[in-house]
Coordinates of C-alpha atoms and ligand atoms in Angstrom, one line a residue:
X1 CA -27.6 -12.5 -0.3
X2 CA -26.3 -12.8 3.3
X3 CA -22.8 -13.0 4.7
X4 CA -22.4 -16.5 6.0
X5 CA -18.8 -16.5 7.1
X6 CA -15.7 -14.2 7.4
X7 CA -12.4 -15.9 7.7
X8 CA -8.8 -14.8 7.9
X9 CA -5.9 -16.7 6.4
X10 CA -2.5 -15.6 7.6
X11 CA 0.3 -17.0 5.4
X12 CA 4.0 -17.1 6.2
X13 CA 7.2 -18.1 4.5
X14 CA 11.0 -17.6 4.9
X15 CA 12.6 -15.0 2.6
X16 CA 15.6 -15.9 0.5
X17 CA 17.4 -12.9 2.0
X18 CA 17.2 -10.8 5.1
X19 CA 16.0 -7.3 4.1
X20 CA 15.4 -4.1 6.1
X21 CA 14.1 -0.5 6.2
X22 CA 15.0 2.1 8.7
X23 CA 13.1 0.5 11.6
X24 CA 14.0 -3.3 11.4
X25 CA 15.3 -6.2 9.5
X26 CA 13.1 -9.1 8.5
X27 CA 13.7 -12.7 7.2
X28 CA 10.1 -13.9 7.0
X29 CA 7.2 -12.7 4.9
X30 CA 3.5 -12.8 5.9
X31 CA 0.2 -12.1 4.1
X32 CA -3.2 -11.7 5.7
X33 CA -6.1 -12.6 3.4
X34 CA -9.7 -12.2 4.3
X35 CA -12.4 -14.4 2.8
X36 CA -16.1 -13.5 2.9
X37 CA -18.5 -16.3 2.1
X38 CA -22.2 -15.6 1.1
X39 CA -25.5 -17.4 0.9
X40 CA -25.4 -17.2 -2.9
X41 CA -22.1 -19.0 -3.2
X42 CA -20.1 -15.9 -4.1
X43 CA -16.8 -15.6 -2.3
X44 CA -15.0 -12.2 -1.8
X45 CA -11.3 -11.7 -1.1
X46 CA -9.6 -8.9 0.8
X47 CA -6.2 -8.3 2.3
X48 CA -5.2 -6.5 5.5
X49 CA -2.0 -4.4 6.0
X50 CA 0.2 -5.5 8.8
X51 CA 3.1 -7.8 8.9
X52 CA 4.2 -10.7 11.3
X53 CA 2.5 -10.8 14.6
X54 CA 0.5 -7.7 13.7
X55 CA -1.2 -9.9 11.0
X56 CA -2.0 -12.5 13.6
X57 CA -3.6 -10.1 15.9
X58 CA -5.5 -8.5 13.1
X59 CA -6.8 -11.9 12.1
X60 CA -8.3 -12.2 15.7
X61 CA -10.0 -8.8 15.3
X62 CA -11.4 -9.9 11.9
X63 CA -12.8 -13.2 13.2
X64 CA -13.6 -12.5 16.8
X65 CA -14.6 -8.8 16.8
X66 CA -15.9 -7.7 13.3
X67 CA -17.2 -10.9 11.9
X68 CA -19.9 -11.3 14.6
X69 CA -21.2 -7.8 13.7
X70 CA -21.6 -8.8 10.0
X71 CA -22.4 -12.5 9.6
X72 CA -26.1 -12.8 8.8
X73 CA -26.3 -9.2 7.3
X74 CA -26.9 -8.4 3.6
X75 CA -23.5 -8.8 1.7
X76 CA -24.2 -5.8 -0.6
X77 CA -24.7 -3.4 2.3
X78 CA -21.1 -2.7 2.5
X79 CA -21.4 1.0 3.4
X80 CA -23.9 0.4 6.1
X81 CA -21.9 -2.4 7.5
X82 CA -18.7 -0.2 7.4
X83 CA -20.4 2.5 9.4
X84 CA -21.9 0.0 11.9
X85 CA -18.5 -1.6 12.5
X86 CA -16.7 1.6 12.8
X87 CA -19.2 3.0 15.2
X88 CA -18.9 0.0 17.4
X89 CA -15.0 0.0 17.2
X90 CA -14.7 3.7 17.7
X91 CA -14.2 3.5 21.5
X92 CA -11.5 0.9 21.0
X93 CA -9.4 2.3 18.2
X94 CA -10.1 5.0 15.5
X95 CA -6.8 4.1 13.9
X96 CA -4.4 1.2 13.6
X97 CA -5.3 -2.4 13.9
X98 CA -9.1 -2.3 14.1
X99 CA -9.2 -0.3 10.9
X100 CA -6.7 -2.5 9.2
X101 CA -8.9 -5.5 10.1
X102 CA -11.9 -3.6 8.8
X103 CA -10.1 -2.8 5.6
X104 CA -9.7 -6.4 4.5
X105 CA -13.3 -7.2 5.1
X106 CA -14.5 -4.1 3.2
X107 CA -12.3 -5.0 0.2
X108 CA -13.8 -8.5 0.2
X109 CA -17.4 -7.0 0.3
X110 CA -16.5 -4.9 -2.8
X111 CA -15.2 -8.0 -4.4
X112 CA -18.6 -9.7 -3.7
X113 CA -20.4 -6.6 -5.0
X114 CA -18.5 -6.7 -8.3
X115 CA -19.2 -10.3 -8.8
X116 CA -22.9 -9.8 -8.0
X117 CA -23.1 -6.9 -10.6
X118 CA -20.8 -8.8 -13.1
X119 CA -18.5 -5.8 -13.2
X120 CA -14.8 -5.4 -12.5
X121 CA -14.2 -3.3 -9.4
X122 CA -12.9 -0.3 -11.5
X123 CA -16.2 -0.3 -13.5
X124 CA -18.3 -0.7 -10.4
X125 CA -16.6 2.4 -9.0
X126 CA -17.5 4.4 -12.0
X127 CA -15.3 3.4 -15.0
X128 CA -11.7 3.3 -16.0
X129 CA -9.6 6.3 -17.0
X130 CA -7.0 3.9 -18.2
X131 CA -6.8 0.2 -18.9
X132 CA -3.3 -0.2 -17.8
X133 CA -1.1 1.5 -15.2
X134 CA 2.6 2.6 -15.2
X135 CA 4.6 0.9 -12.5
X136 CA 7.4 2.1 -10.3
X137 CA 9.7 -0.4 -8.7
X138 CA 11.0 -0.3 -5.2
X139 CA 13.9 -2.3 -3.9
X140 CA 17.2 -1.1 -2.6
X141 CA 16.3 -2.3 0.9
X142 CA 18.8 -2.2 3.7
X143 CA 21.1 -5.3 4.2
X144 CA 22.3 -6.4 7.6
X145 CA 25.7 -7.5 6.6
X146 CA 26.9 -4.7 4.3
X147 CA 28.7 -1.5 5.2
X148 CA 27.6 1.7 3.5
X149 CA 30.2 1.5 0.7
X150 CA 29.0 -2.0 -0.2
X151 CA 25.4 -1.1 0.0
X152 CA 25.9 1.9 -2.2
X153 CA 27.3 -0.5 -4.8
X154 CA 24.5 -2.9 -4.3
X155 CA 21.9 -0.1 -4.6
X156 CA 23.4 1.3 -7.8
X157 CA 23.3 -2.2 -9.4
X158 CA 19.7 -2.8 -8.2
X159 CA 18.4 0.6 -9.3
X160 CA 19.9 0.1 -12.8
X161 CA 18.4 -3.3 -13.0
X162 CA 14.9 -2.1 -11.9
X163 CA 15.0 0.7 -14.5
X164 CA 16.3 -1.7 -17.1
X165 CA 13.3 -4.1 -16.4
X166 CA 10.9 -1.4 -17.6
X167 CA 9.8 0.3 -14.5
X168 CA 8.8 4.0 -14.8
X169 CA 10.8 5.0 -11.7
X170 CA 12.7 3.5 -8.7
X171 CA 12.4 3.9 -5.0
X172 CA 15.1 3.2 -2.4
X173 CA 15.2 2.9 1.3
X174 CA 17.5 4.9 3.6
X175 CA 18.1 4.8 7.4
X176 CA 21.8 4.5 8.0
X177 CA 22.1 8.1 9.2
X178 CA 22.5 11.4 7.2
X179 CA 25.9 11.0 5.8
X180 CA 25.6 7.4 4.6
X181 CA 22.0 7.9 3.4
X182 CA 23.2 10.7 1.1
X183 CA 25.9 8.5 -0.2
X184 CA 23.3 5.8 -1.0
X185 CA 21.0 8.3 -2.7
X186 CA 23.9 9.6 -4.7
X187 CA 24.7 6.1 -5.9
X188 CA 21.1 5.6 -7.1
X189 CA 20.8 9.0 -8.7
X190 CA 24.0 8.3 -10.7
X191 CA 22.9 4.9 -11.7
X192 CA 19.5 5.7 -13.3
X193 CA 17.9 8.2 -15.8
X194 CA 14.3 7.5 -14.6
X195 CA 12.9 9.4 -11.6
X196 CA 14.1 8.2 -8.2
X197 CA 12.4 8.4 -4.9
X198 CA 13.7 8.0 -1.3
X199 CA 11.7 6.3 1.5
X200 CA 12.9 7.0 5.1
X201 CA 10.1 5.2 6.9
X202 CA 10.2 8.1 9.5
X203 CA 13.9 7.7 10.3
X204 CA 14.8 11.3 11.0
X205 CA 14.0 14.3 13.1
X206 CA 13.2 17.4 11.1
X207 CA 16.8 18.8 11.3
X208 CA 18.4 15.6 9.9
X209 CA 15.5 15.4 7.3
X210 CA 16.3 18.9 6.2
X211 CA 19.9 18.0 5.7
X212 CA 19.1 14.9 3.7
X213 CA 16.4 16.8 1.9
X214 CA 18.7 19.4 0.7
X215 CA 21.0 16.8 -0.8
X216 CA 18.0 15.2 -2.5
X217 CA 17.1 18.7 -3.9
X218 CA 20.6 18.8 -5.5
X219 CA 20.4 15.2 -6.7
X220 CA 16.9 15.8 -8.3
X221 CA 14.9 13.3 -6.3
X222 CA 11.3 13.1 -7.3
X223 CA 9.9 12.5 -3.8
X224 CA 11.1 12.2 -0.2
X225 CA 8.8 9.7 1.6
X226 CA 8.0 9.7 5.3
X227 CA 11.0 11.8 6.3
X228 CA 9.8 12.3 9.8
X229 CA 7.3 10.6 12.2
X230 CA 3.8 10.7 10.9
X231 CA 2.7 12.5 14.1
X232 CA 5.2 15.3 13.4
X233 CA 2.7 17.4 11.3
X234 CA 4.8 20.6 11.9
X235 CA 7.9 18.8 10.7
X236 CA 6.2 17.7 7.5
X237 CA 5.0 21.3 6.9
X238 CA 8.5 22.7 7.5
X239 CA 10.0 20.3 5.1
X240 CA 7.5 21.0 2.5
X241 CA 8.1 24.7 2.7
X242 CA 11.9 24.4 2.8
X243 CA 12.6 21.7 0.1
X244 CA 12.1 21.5 -3.6
X245 CA 11.8 17.8 -3.5
X246 CA 8.1 16.7 -3.2
X247 CA 7.2 15.4 0.4
X248 CA 5.2 12.1 0.2
X249 CA 3.4 10.3 3.0
X250 CA 0.2 9.0 4.5
X251 CA 0.6 5.3 4.6
X252 CA 0.3 5.4 8.3
X253 CA -2.9 7.5 8.3
X254 CA -6.5 6.1 8.7
X255 CA -10.0 7.0 7.7
X256 CA -11.5 10.3 6.3
X257 CA -11.0 11.9 9.7
X258 CA -7.3 11.2 9.9
X259 CA -6.8 12.3 6.4
X260 CA -8.8 15.4 6.9
X261 CA -6.3 16.5 9.6
X262 CA -3.3 15.3 7.8
X263 CA -4.2 17.2 4.5
X264 CA -5.1 20.3 6.6
X265 CA -1.6 20.4 8.1
X266 CA -0.2 21.2 4.7
X267 CA 2.8 19.0 4.8
X268 CA 2.1 16.7 1.9
X269 CA 3.0 17.3 -1.8
X270 CA 1.9 13.7 -2.7
X271 CA -0.6 11.6 -0.8
X272 CA -0.1 7.8 -0.4
X273 CA -3.3 6.2 0.9
X274 CA -3.0 2.5 1.9
X275 CA -6.4 0.9 1.0
X276 CA -5.6 -2.3 3.0
X277 CA -5.1 -0.1 6.2
X278 CA -7.1 3.1 6.0
X279 CA -10.5 1.4 6.0
X280 CA -10.9 -0.4 2.7
X281 CA -12.3 0.6 -0.7
X282 CA -15.3 2.4 0.9
X283 CA -13.0 4.7 2.9
X284 CA -10.3 4.9 0.2
X285 CA -12.9 6.5 -2.1
X286 CA -13.7 9.2 0.5
X287 CA -10.1 9.9 1.2
X288 CA -9.4 10.2 -2.6
X289 CA -12.2 12.7 -2.8
X290 CA -10.7 14.7 0.1
X291 CA -7.3 14.7 -1.6
X292 CA -8.9 15.8 -4.9
X293 CA -10.8 18.5 -3.0
X294 CA -7.4 19.9 -2.0
X295 CA -5.8 19.4 -5.4
X296 CA -3.4 16.9 -3.7
X297 CA -1.9 14.4 -6.1
X298 CA -2.4 10.7 -5.1
X299 CA 0.0 7.8 -5.7
X300 CA -1.4 4.8 -3.7
X301 CA 0.8 3.0 -1.2
X302 CA 0.9 -0.6 -2.1
X303 CA 2.2 -3.4 0.1
X304 CA 1.5 -7.1 0.4
X305 CA 0.2 -9.9 -1.7
X306 CA -1.7 -10.3 -5.0
X307 CA -5.1 -9.3 -3.6
X308 CA -3.7 -6.0 -2.5
X309 CA -2.0 -5.5 -5.9
X310 CA -5.1 -6.4 -7.8
X311 CA -7.2 -4.0 -5.7
X312 CA -4.7 -1.2 -6.3
X313 CA -4.7 -1.8 -10.1
X314 CA -8.5 -1.3 -10.1
X315 CA -8.3 1.8 -7.9
X316 CA -5.5 3.2 -10.1
X317 CA -7.5 2.6 -13.2
X318 CA -10.6 4.4 -11.8
X319 CA -8.6 7.3 -10.4
X320 CA -9.6 10.6 -12.2
X321 CA -6.8 12.6 -13.6
X322 CA -6.7 15.9 -11.8
X323 CA -6.9 18.6 -13.2
X324 CA -7.1 16.6 -16.4
X325 CA -6.1 17.5 -19.9
X326 CA -4.6 16.0 -23.0
X327 CA -1.5 14.7 -21.2
X328 CA -2.2 14.5 -17.5
X329 CA 0.2 13.0 -15.1
X330 CA -0.9 9.4 -14.7
X331 CA -1.0 7.5 -11.4
X332 CA 1.6 4.8 -10.8
X333 CA 1.3 1.5 -9.2
X334 CA 3.8 0.9 -6.4
X335 CA 5.6 -2.5 -6.8
X336 CA 8.0 -4.2 -4.5
X337 CA 10.7 -5.8 -6.8
X338 CA 12.1 -8.1 -4.0
X339 CA 10.9 -11.8 -4.1
X340 CA 7.3 -12.2 -2.8
X341 CA 5.7 -15.5 -3.5
X342 CA 2.3 -14.2 -1.9
X343 CA 2.1 -11.8 -4.7
X344 CA 3.6 -13.8 -7.6
X345 CA 2.4 -17.4 -6.7
X346 CA -0.9 -16.9 -4.8
X347 CA -3.3 -16.8 -7.6
X348 CA -4.6 -19.5 -9.9
X349 CA -3.9 -17.0 -12.8
X350 CA -0.9 -14.9 -11.7
X351 CA -0.9 -11.2 -12.4
X352 CA 2.8 -11.4 -13.7
X353 CA 3.4 -7.7 -13.1
X354 CA 7.1 -8.1 -13.9
X355 CA 6.4 -9.8 -17.3
X356 CA 3.8 -7.1 -18.2
X357 CA 6.2 -4.2 -17.2
X358 CA 9.0 -5.8 -19.3
X359 CA 6.7 -6.1 -22.4
X360 CA 4.7 -2.8 -22.1
X361 CA 6.0 -0.7 -19.2
X362 CA 2.6 -1.0 -17.6
X363 CA 0.3 -3.4 -15.7
X364 CA -3.2 -4.2 -17.0
X365 CA -6.3 -4.2 -14.8
X366 CA -7.6 -7.8 -14.1
X367 CA -10.6 -8.7 -16.4
X368 CA -13.0 -10.6 -14.2
X369 CA -15.8 -9.3 -12.1
X370 CA -14.9 -7.8 -8.6
X371 CA -11.1 -7.9 -8.0
X372 CA -10.9 -10.5 -10.8
X373 CA -8.5 -12.7 -8.8
X374 CA -8.8 -16.3 -7.5
X375 CA -6.4 -17.4 -4.8
X376 CA -5.1 -21.0 -5.1
X377 CA -6.5 -22.8 -2.1
X378 CA -3.7 -25.4 -2.1
X379 CA -1.2 -22.6 -2.0
X380 CA -3.0 -21.1 0.9
X381 CA -3.1 -24.4 2.8
X382 CA 0.6 -25.0 2.1
X383 CA 1.6 -21.6 3.6
X384 CA -0.9 -21.2 6.4
X385 CA 0.7 -19.9 9.6
X386 CA -0.9 -22.2 12.2
Ligands
MG401 MG1 6.8 3.9 2.5

């Protein structure tokens, strides 16, 4: 079975509301799907991390740079093809967009492999430690037209609604500055009984992060995500040593080599690998092994559309509990509770995560072989960013 074509589909739509995190506001949503066609008629789907114009540029890397390395090659040779592509890309980017582009192709090749074997991805990886995964809900995004007091009220209402909808925990954004961010976190802490997490998207220097972090210690936050710039490894380590709240991060790290150095710097309490960015399923499994070799807990970073969510359901199902036991802490699926039609309406048979969480507090792994998802081609055509 040969690879006959590798194609990117970048989708775009307007959002019902402008939302933001500490770095920017946005009012359009994009989704970068990768489709791998084969000589046996099997079609694999993948997704690349990267919004807006980054998705458009990644699509060019997929189709103009990596596809010519792989078309005509054996479709099941995903590990060989990964290393060949990485080797040829190495001089042009060991992190960032080339690896994001490679990620979507690798995920699609695993989808093909699962279909060829007649096995869901989680069973192809080695079996499922759980059939369904607990889900935490993030929301509480920044709003461009609210002051801190109004946003604190908004965040409290939203956090209560997410917890009330059955999610195991809630995650909020910050980024207004130390004083207002503590006000937002206090509002969320007061509004829910479930664990809450705070995501700064690297808004702070280490001094401000310490100040916010001490407040989060008092509020009982479960984790403090990307408090400082990902390059500030010393800052991460200082925060981890100084705070009781767990330090989470890693969504902006790539490949086993990047993760080796990130883990060695000792600044993480929780690792958040992003399979659609760090190199795909092939590289995710190596990063997971590295994390486990250091007894570092893993909660996957999840961003994007239904293909990314489905992939992460399989990875979360096949993730071994570490160290294990009768009642091990189970991995969570990260879920964006804001409107996202590329997740909710893309598939012929939607995952309906919100409905599943409302009924059972968990999300089930898709049944079919490979990722077990079939994107609706009419939906893709209707949302294509030409
Ligand atoms: Mg984050």
